[in-house]
Coordinates of C-alpha atoms and ligand atoms in Angstrom, one line a residue:
X1366 CA 134.4 -48.4 63.9
X1367 CA 132.1 -47.7 61.0
X1368 CA 130.6 -50.6 59.0
X1369 CA 128.6 -50.1 55.8
X1370 CA 126.7 -52.6 53.8
X1371 CA 126.0 -51.9 50.1
X1372 CA 123.2 -54.3 48.9
X1373 CA 121.7 -55.0 45.5
X1374 CA 124.8 -54.1 43.6
X1375 CA 126.0 -55.7 40.4
X1376 CA 129.7 -55.9 41.2
X1377 CA 132.3 -56.0 38.5
X1378 CA 136.0 -56.2 39.3
X1379 CA 139.3 -57.5 38.0
X1380 CA 141.2 -59.7 40.5
X1381 CA 144.7 -59.1 41.6
X1382 CA 147.4 -61.5 40.3
X1383 CA 151.1 -61.6 41.0
X1384 CA 151.8 -59.4 38.0
X1385 CA 149.6 -56.8 36.0
X1386 CA 146.8 -58.4 34.0
X1387 CA 148.1 -59.3 30.5
X1388 CA 146.8 -61.2 27.5
X1389 CA 143.4 -62.9 28.2
X1390 CA 143.7 -61.8 31.9
X1391 CA 143.2 -58.2 30.7
X1392 CA 139.6 -59.0 30.0
X1393 CA 138.8 -61.2 32.9
X1394 CA 136.2 -59.5 35.1
X1395 CA 134.6 -61.2 38.0
X1396 CA 131.0 -60.4 38.7
X1397 CA 128.3 -60.8 41.4
X1398 CA 124.8 -60.0 40.1
X1399 CA 122.7 -58.7 43.0
X1400 CA 125.8 -58.8 45.2
X1401 CA 126.8 -57.0 48.4
X1402 CA 129.8 -55.1 49.5
X1403 CA 130.8 -54.9 53.2
X1404 CA 133.0 -52.0 54.2
X1405 CA 134.7 -51.6 57.6
X1406 CA 136.8 -48.6 58.4
X1407 CA 137.3 -47.6 54.8
X1408 CA 138.4 -51.0 53.6
X1409 CA 136.5 -53.9 51.9
X1410 CA 135.7 -56.5 54.5
X1411 CA 133.8 -58.9 52.2
X1412 CA 131.9 -59.0 49.0
X1413 CA 129.8 -61.1 46.8
X1414 CA 128.5 -64.2 48.6
X1415 CA 130.8 -63.9 51.7
X1416 CA 129.1 -60.9 53.1
X1417 CA 126.4 -62.1 55.6
X1418 CA 128.8 -64.2 57.7
X1419 CA 131.0 -61.2 58.1
X1420 CA 128.4 -59.1 59.9
X1421 CA 128.6 -59.5 63.6
X1422 CA 125.8 -57.2 64.7
X1423 CA 123.2 -55.8 62.3
X1424 CA 122.5 -52.8 64.5
X1425 CA 125.9 -51.3 63.9
X1426 CA 125.7 -51.5 60.1
X1427 CA 124.6 -48.7 57.9
X1428 CA 122.9 -50.1 54.8
X1429 CA 122.6 -48.7 51.3
X1430 CA 120.4 -50.1 48.6
X1431 CA 122.1 -49.7 45.2
X1432 CA 119.0 -50.9 43.3
X1433 CA 120.9 -53.2 40.9
X1434 CA 123.3 -50.6 39.6
X1435 CA 126.8 -51.7 38.4
X1436 CA 129.6 -51.1 40.8
X1437 CA 133.2 -51.0 39.6
X1438 CA 136.5 -50.1 41.3
X1439 CA 137.3 -46.4 41.5
X1440 CA 139.3 -45.3 38.5
X1441 CA 143.1 -45.0 38.9
X1442 CA 144.4 -42.3 36.5
X1443 CA 148.1 -43.2 36.1
X1444 CA 149.3 -40.3 34.0
X1445 CA 148.5 -36.7 34.5
X1446 CA 150.2 -33.3 34.5
X1447 CA 147.4 -31.9 36.7
X1448 CA 149.6 -29.4 38.5
X1449 CA 149.6 -26.2 36.4
X1450 CA 148.6 -22.6 36.8
X1451 CA 146.8 -21.6 33.5
X1452 CA 145.1 -23.0 30.4
X1453 CA 146.6 -22.8 26.9
X1454 CA 143.6 -22.3 24.7
X1455 CA 145.2 -20.0 22.2
X1456 CA 147.8 -22.8 21.5
X1457 CA 144.9 -25.2 20.9
X1458 CA 143.5 -22.9 18.2
X1459 CA 147.0 -22.8 16.7
X1460 CA 147.0 -26.6 16.5
X1461 CA 143.6 -26.6 14.9
X1462 CA 144.9 -24.1 12.3
X1463 CA 147.6 -26.7 11.4
X1464 CA 150.7 -26.0 13.6
X1465 CA 152.2 -29.1 15.1
X1466 CA 152.5 -29.8 18.9
X1467 CA 156.3 -30.1 18.6
X1468 CA 156.7 -27.0 16.4
X1469 CA 154.9 -25.0 19.1
X1470 CA 157.3 -26.3 21.7
X1471 CA 160.3 -25.5 19.5
X1472 CA 159.0 -21.9 19.1
X1473 CA 159.1 -21.5 22.9
X1474 CA 155.4 -22.2 23.5
X1475 CA 153.7 -25.4 24.6
X1476 CA 155.3 -26.9 27.8
X1477 CA 157.6 -23.9 28.0
X1478 CA 154.6 -21.5 28.2
X1479 CA 153.3 -23.5 31.2
X1480 CA 156.8 -23.3 32.7
X1481 CA 156.5 -19.5 32.6
X1482 CA 153.1 -19.6 34.2
X1483 CA 154.1 -22.1 37.0
X1484 CA 157.3 -20.2 37.8
X1485 CA 155.3 -17.0 38.1
X1486 CA 152.5 -18.5 40.2
X1487 CA 152.6 -18.4 44.0
X1488 CA 152.6 -21.8 45.7
X1489 CA 149.0 -21.1 47.0
X1490 CA 147.7 -20.2 43.5
X1491 CA 149.3 -23.2 42.0
X1492 CA 147.7 -25.4 44.7
X1493 CA 144.2 -23.8 44.2
X1494 CA 144.3 -24.2 40.4
X1495 CA 145.4 -27.8 40.7
X1496 CA 142.9 -28.7 43.4
X1497 CA 140.1 -27.6 41.0
X1498 CA 141.5 -30.0 38.4
X1499 CA 141.6 -32.8 40.8
X1500 CA 138.0 -32.1 41.9
X1501 CA 137.1 -32.4 38.2
X1502 CA 138.7 -35.8 37.9
X1503 CA 137.0 -37.0 41.2
X1504 CA 133.6 -36.0 39.8
X1505 CA 134.3 -38.5 36.9
X1506 CA 135.3 -41.3 39.3
X1507 CA 139.0 -41.0 39.7
X1508 CA 139.9 -42.0 43.3
X1509 CA 143.7 -42.4 42.8
X1510 CA 145.7 -40.1 40.5
X1511 CA 149.3 -39.8 39.5
X1512 CA 150.5 -36.2 39.1
X1513 CA 153.8 -35.2 37.5
X1514 CA 156.0 -32.2 38.1
X1515 CA 157.8 -30.9 35.0
X1516 CA 156.5 -27.3 34.6
X1517 CA 159.3 -25.9 36.8
X1518 CA 162.5 -27.1 35.1
X1519 CA 164.6 -25.5 37.8
X1520 CA 165.3 -26.9 41.2
X1521 CA 163.3 -24.4 43.1
X1522 CA 160.1 -24.6 41.0
X1523 CA 160.2 -28.4 40.7
X1524 CA 160.3 -28.5 44.5
X1525 CA 157.4 -26.1 44.6
X1526 CA 155.4 -28.3 42.3
X1527 CA 156.2 -31.5 44.3
X1528 CA 155.2 -29.7 47.6
X1529 CA 151.9 -28.8 45.9
X1530 CA 151.4 -32.3 44.7
X1531 CA 152.1 -33.7 48.2
X1532 CA 149.6 -31.2 49.6
X1533 CA 147.0 -32.3 47.0
X1534 CA 147.4 -35.8 48.5
X1535 CA 146.7 -34.5 52.0
X1536 CA 143.9 -32.1 51.2
X1537 CA 141.8 -33.8 48.6
X1538 CA 140.0 -37.1 49.0
X1539 CA 142.1 -38.8 46.4
X1540 CA 145.3 -40.9 46.8
X1541 CA 147.9 -38.9 44.9
X1542 CA 151.1 -40.5 43.5
X1543 CA 153.9 -37.9 42.8
X1544 CA 156.2 -38.2 39.8
X1545 CA 159.3 -36.1 39.2
X1546 CA 159.5 -35.0 35.6
X1547 CA 162.3 -32.4 35.5
X1548 CA 163.1 -34.0 32.1
X1549 CA 159.9 -32.8 30.5
X1550 CA 161.7 -30.2 28.2
X1551 CA 164.9 -28.3 28.1
X1552 CA 164.1 -24.8 29.6
X1553 CA 164.7 -21.6 27.7
X1554 CA 167.8 -20.6 29.7
X1555 CA 169.5 -23.8 28.5
X1556 CA 168.4 -23.7 24.9
X1557 CA 171.9 -23.5 23.6
X1558 CA 173.3 -25.8 26.3
X1559 CA 171.1 -28.9 26.6
X1560 CA 173.9 -30.9 28.1
X1561 CA 174.2 -28.3 30.8
X1562 CA 170.6 -28.9 31.7
X1563 CA 171.2 -32.7 31.8
X1564 CA 174.1 -32.1 34.2
X1565 CA 171.8 -30.0 36.4
X1566 CA 169.2 -32.7 36.4
X1567 CA 171.7 -35.4 37.3
X1568 CA 173.8 -33.5 39.9
X1569 CA 171.3 -31.1 41.5
X1570 CA 167.6 -31.6 40.7
X1571 CA 167.3 -35.4 41.1
X1572 CA 169.3 -35.5 44.4
X1573 CA 167.1 -32.7 45.7
X1574 CA 163.7 -34.3 45.1
X1575 CA 164.4 -37.5 47.0
X1576 CA 161.5 -38.4 49.3
X1577 CA 159.1 -36.1 47.4
X1578 CA 158.6 -38.3 44.3
X1579 CA 157.8 -42.0 44.0
X1580 CA 158.5 -42.1 40.3
X1581 CA 160.8 -40.4 37.8
X1582 CA 159.5 -39.8 34.2
X1583 CA 161.3 -38.4 31.1
X1584 CA 159.9 -37.1 27.8
X1585 CA 162.0 -39.2 25.3
X1586 CA 161.2 -37.6 22.0
X1587 CA 162.8 -36.0 19.0
X1588 CA 164.0 -32.5 19.9
X1589 CA 163.4 -33.1 23.6
X1590 CA 165.5 -35.9 25.3
X1591 CA 167.3 -38.5 23.3
X1592 CA 167.5 -42.2 24.3
X1593 CA 171.0 -41.9 25.8
X1594 CA 170.0 -38.7 27.7
X1595 CA 166.8 -40.4 28.9
X1596 CA 168.7 -43.5 30.0
X1597 CA 171.1 -41.3 32.0
X1598 CA 168.3 -39.6 33.9
X1599 CA 166.5 -42.9 34.6
X1600 CA 169.7 -44.6 35.8
X1601 CA 170.4 -41.8 38.3
X1602 CA 166.7 -41.8 39.4
X1603 CA 166.9 -45.6 40.0
X1604 CA 170.1 -45.1 42.1
X1605 CA 168.2 -42.6 44.2
X1606 CA 165.4 -45.1 44.9
X1607 CA 162.7 -43.9 42.4
X1608 CA 160.7 -46.1 40.1
X1609 CA 160.7 -45.4 36.4
X1610 CA 158.3 -44.2 33.8
X1611 CA 158.9 -43.0 30.2
X1612 CA 157.0 -40.8 27.8
X1613 CA 157.9 -43.1 24.9
X1614 CA 157.3 -42.9 21.2
X1615 CA 154.5 -40.3 21.5
X1616 CA 155.1 -38.6 18.2
X1617 CA 158.2 -40.3 16.7
X1618 CA 159.4 -43.9 17.1
X1619 CA 162.7 -43.0 18.8
X1620 CA 163.1 -46.3 20.7
X1621 CA 161.5 -45.1 23.9
X1622 CA 159.6 -48.4 24.3
X1623 CA 162.8 -50.4 23.8
X1624 CA 164.5 -48.3 26.4
X1625 CA 161.5 -49.0 28.8
X1626 CA 161.9 -52.7 28.2
X1627 CA 165.7 -52.6 28.6
X1628 CA 165.4 -50.7 31.9
X1629 CA 162.4 -52.7 33.1
X1630 CA 160.6 -49.5 33.8
X1631 CA 157.3 -49.8 35.6
X1632 CA 155.5 -48.2 32.7
X1633 CA 155.9 -46.7 29.2
X1634 CA 153.4 -44.1 28.3
X1635 CA 151.7 -42.8 25.1
X1636 CA 153.3 -45.2 22.5
X1637 CA 151.3 -43.8 19.6
X1638 CA 154.3 -44.5 17.3
X1639 CA 155.8 -47.6 19.0
X1640 CA 157.2 -50.2 16.6
X1641 CA 156.7 -53.9 16.8
X1642 CA 160.2 -54.3 18.3
X1643 CA 159.2 -51.7 20.9
X1644 CA 156.1 -53.6 21.8
X1645 CA 158.1 -56.9 22.0
X1646 CA 160.5 -55.1 24.4
X1647 CA 157.6 -54.0 26.6
X1648 CA 156.3 -57.6 26.8
X1649 CA 159.8 -58.9 27.6
X1650 CA 160.5 -56.3 30.3
X1651 CA 157.1 -56.7 32.0
X1652 CA 156.4 -53.0 31.4
X1653 CA 152.8 -51.7 31.7
X1654 CA 151.8 -49.7 28.6
X1655 CA 149.9 -46.6 29.7
X1656 CA 147.8 -45.5 26.8
X1657 CA 146.3 -42.1 26.5
X1658 CA 143.6 -42.2 23.8
X1659 CA 142.2 -38.7 24.7
X1660 CA 145.7 -37.3 23.7
X1661 CA 145.6 -39.0 20.3
X1662 CA 142.1 -37.6 19.9
X1663 CA 143.2 -34.1 20.8
X1664 CA 146.3 -34.3 18.6
X1665 CA 144.3 -35.8 15.8
X1666 CA 146.7 -38.8 15.6
X1667 CA 146.0 -42.5 15.2
X1668 CA 145.4 -44.3 18.4
X1669 CA 148.1 -46.5 20.0
X1670 CA 148.0 -50.2 18.8
X1671 CA 146.3 -51.5 21.9
X1672 CA 145.2 -54.8 20.4
X1673 CA 148.7 -55.7 19.2
X1674 CA 150.0 -54.9 22.7
X1675 CA 147.4 -57.1 24.4
X1676 CA 148.0 -59.9 21.9
X1677 CA 151.7 -59.8 22.6
X1678 CA 151.1 -60.0 26.3
X1679 CA 151.7 -56.3 27.3
X1680 CA 149.5 -55.3 30.2
X1681 CA 147.6 -52.2 29.1
X1682 CA 146.5 -49.3 31.4
X1683 CA 144.5 -46.2 30.5
X1684 CA 145.0 -42.6 31.6
X1685 CA 143.7 -39.1 30.8
X1686 CA 147.1 -37.3 30.4
X1687 CA 145.2 -34.2 31.9
X1688 CA 147.5 -31.3 30.9
X1689 CA 147.0 -27.8 29.5
X1690 CA 148.5 -28.5 26.1
X1691 CA 148.2 -31.8 24.3
X1692 CA 145.0 -33.0 26.1
X1693 CA 142.8 -31.2 28.6
X1694 CA 140.7 -34.1 29.7
X1695 CA 139.5 -34.8 33.3
X1696 CA 137.3 -37.7 32.4
X1697 CA 138.3 -41.4 32.7
X1698 CA 134.8 -42.4 31.3
X1699 CA 135.7 -40.5 28.2
X1700 CA 139.0 -42.3 28.0
X1701 CA 137.4 -45.7 28.5
X1702 CA 134.9 -44.9 25.8
X1703 CA 137.7 -43.9 23.4
X1704 CA 139.5 -47.1 24.3
X1705 CA 136.5 -49.2 23.4
X1706 CA 135.3 -47.3 20.3
X1707 CA 138.7 -46.2 18.9
X1708 CA 141.2 -48.9 20.1
X1709 CA 138.8 -51.9 20.0
X1710 CA 139.3 -52.9 23.6
X1711 CA 136.3 -54.8 25.1
X1712 CA 134.6 -52.9 27.9
X1713 CA 136.1 -55.6 30.3
X1714 CA 139.6 -55.0 29.0
X1715 CA 139.2 -51.2 29.3
X1716 CA 137.9 -51.6 32.8
X1717 CA 141.0 -53.5 33.9
X1718 CA 143.1 -50.9 32.1
X1719 CA 141.4 -48.0 34.0
X1720 CA 141.6 -49.7 37.4
X1721 CA 143.9 -52.6 38.3
X1722 CA 146.5 -52.3 35.6
X1723 CA 146.5 -48.5 36.2
X1724 CA 147.1 -49.2 39.9
X1725 CA 150.1 -51.4 39.0
X1726 CA 151.4 -48.6 36.8
X1727 CA 151.6 -46.3 39.9
X1728 CA 152.6 -48.9 42.5
X1729 CA 149.2 -48.8 44.2
X1730 CA 148.1 -52.3 43.3
X1731 CA 148.1 -53.5 46.9
X1732 CA 145.8 -50.7 48.0
X1733 CA 143.3 -50.1 45.2
X1734 CA 142.3 -50.9 41.6
X1735 CA 140.1 -53.9 42.4
X1736 CA 137.4 -54.8 44.8
X1737 CA 138.9 -57.4 47.1
X1738 CA 138.9 -57.9 50.9
X1739 CA 141.6 -55.8 52.5
X1740 CA 141.8 -53.1 49.8
X1741 CA 140.5 -49.6 50.2
X1742 CA 136.8 -49.3 49.5
X1743 CA 137.3 -47.1 46.4
X1744 CA 134.4 -47.7 44.1
X1745 CA 132.0 -46.1 41.6
X1746 CA 128.2 -46.7 41.3
X1747 CA 127.5 -46.5 37.6
X1748 CA 124.3 -45.2 36.1
X1749 CA 123.8 -48.5 34.2
X1750 CA 123.9 -52.2 34.4
X1751 CA 127.5 -53.1 33.3
X1752 CA 130.9 -51.5 32.5
X1753 CA 129.7 -51.2 28.9
X1754 CA 127.7 -48.2 30.0
X1755 CA 131.0 -46.3 30.1
X1756 CA 131.1 -46.5 26.3
X1757 CA 127.4 -46.7 25.7
X1758 CA 126.6 -43.4 27.3
X1759 CA 129.0 -41.1 25.5
X1760 CA 129.7 -37.5 26.2
X1761 CA 127.9 -37.4 29.6
X1762 CA 128.7 -38.7 33.0
X1763 CA 127.4 -42.3 33.5
X1764 CA 128.0 -42.2 37.3
X1765 CA 125.6 -42.1 40.2
X1766 CA 128.2 -41.8 43.0
X1767 CA 131.9 -42.0 43.8
X1768 CA 133.2 -43.6 47.0
X1769 CA 136.8 -43.2 48.4
X1770 CA 137.8 -45.3 51.4
X1771 CA 134.2 -46.0 52.1
X1772 CA 133.1 -42.3 52.1
X1773 CA 130.9 -40.7 49.4
X1774 CA 133.0 -38.1 47.8
X1775 CA 131.0 -37.2 44.6
Ligands
NIG969 O1 152.0 -36.2 28.0 N1 154.3 -35.1 26.0 C1 154.7 -34.5 26.9 N2 154.0 -34.1 28.0 C2 152.6 -34.0 28.0 C3 152.1 -32.6 27.4 C4 152.5 -31.5 28.3 C5 152.0 -30.2 27.8 O2 151.8 -30.0 26.6 O3 152.0 -29.3 28.7 C6 151.9 -35.1 27.3 O4 151.3 -35.1 26.3
FE970 FE1 152.2 -36.8 29.6

């Protein structure tokens, strides 16, 4: 039994409620200046003022002096495509020269070029490339990460991706949440028969991935999957026991947010083009809005309307969207900084978005996302006095150390 005591910490954390933090709760951060954190066997035993009475024998306790630094929960990154086999830098240059993201996809590039890379890669090479990506995110404080499949688009390669994602969960320090995203694009071999691909998804792929994925996600977008096609995929996934996510209204307002609300999905993601009705539907359905400001930045698009969402009672979470095309970003501090500077979230709201609400978005709220007794001791020691340091220090790494289940991992 290992017991660790972290002293002289300025602890900042959201607190778990019965539902994700919405409205004014989004910005409610509890703090203990000069507080302490007691960790037993990888979990938080006590914090703040309750610590001393929880120590049975001082001799068995390893002590750390954090010298007044801010301590926040480890980041939960609830939306990534961090399982791929090659970068797409040429495509980035095409976008800079004026070609649109969806036009590149229509021309057989974009997601489809990653599909060719992932199909060609051995399982071992795919694992190694992805492990490097996860190490990058860990360095920036991500202690729990969702990873989507969706660069296979045939049963065999989707299963290969999901095996790699499961192995990442076993062989990296992070908790990894697997999402099946066979509905990420229509593969080239079905270009003239998209309904044939939908049938493959419903009748073969979804039944085959059972047990390997906690969530199912679909790219509901013009020229990709329509609202009725997305609904069919999600209905089948739900029947098979998966929870639901939707890439909704990223480029066009197709009604993806409304679909998320209607289906009471766990989360709707992107939402750059979501309408007022879409936002109302999210609030009504209790859906977490997972916002990806680094994607808006990389696509040179206006940010999602986070303030309107918070005002209407939609719980907001933040994610990197780490992927080889629309946004190659490993850094949650950068995302928090964009959320504060570009979407006008307060540092407190952004912190809840990057931790507790993000944990709700991936079904990990009982384990992580806030510093509370019983939860995993996943935390970050910041190189500053408060969560504002994440926006204040821009473009570098405002982190002294990263701890996962009570162990120093970066
Ligand atoms: O979230 N929009 C769809 N999927 C990803 C991009 C994937 C890619 O370009 O490889 C996204 O932006
Ligand atoms: Fe995505």
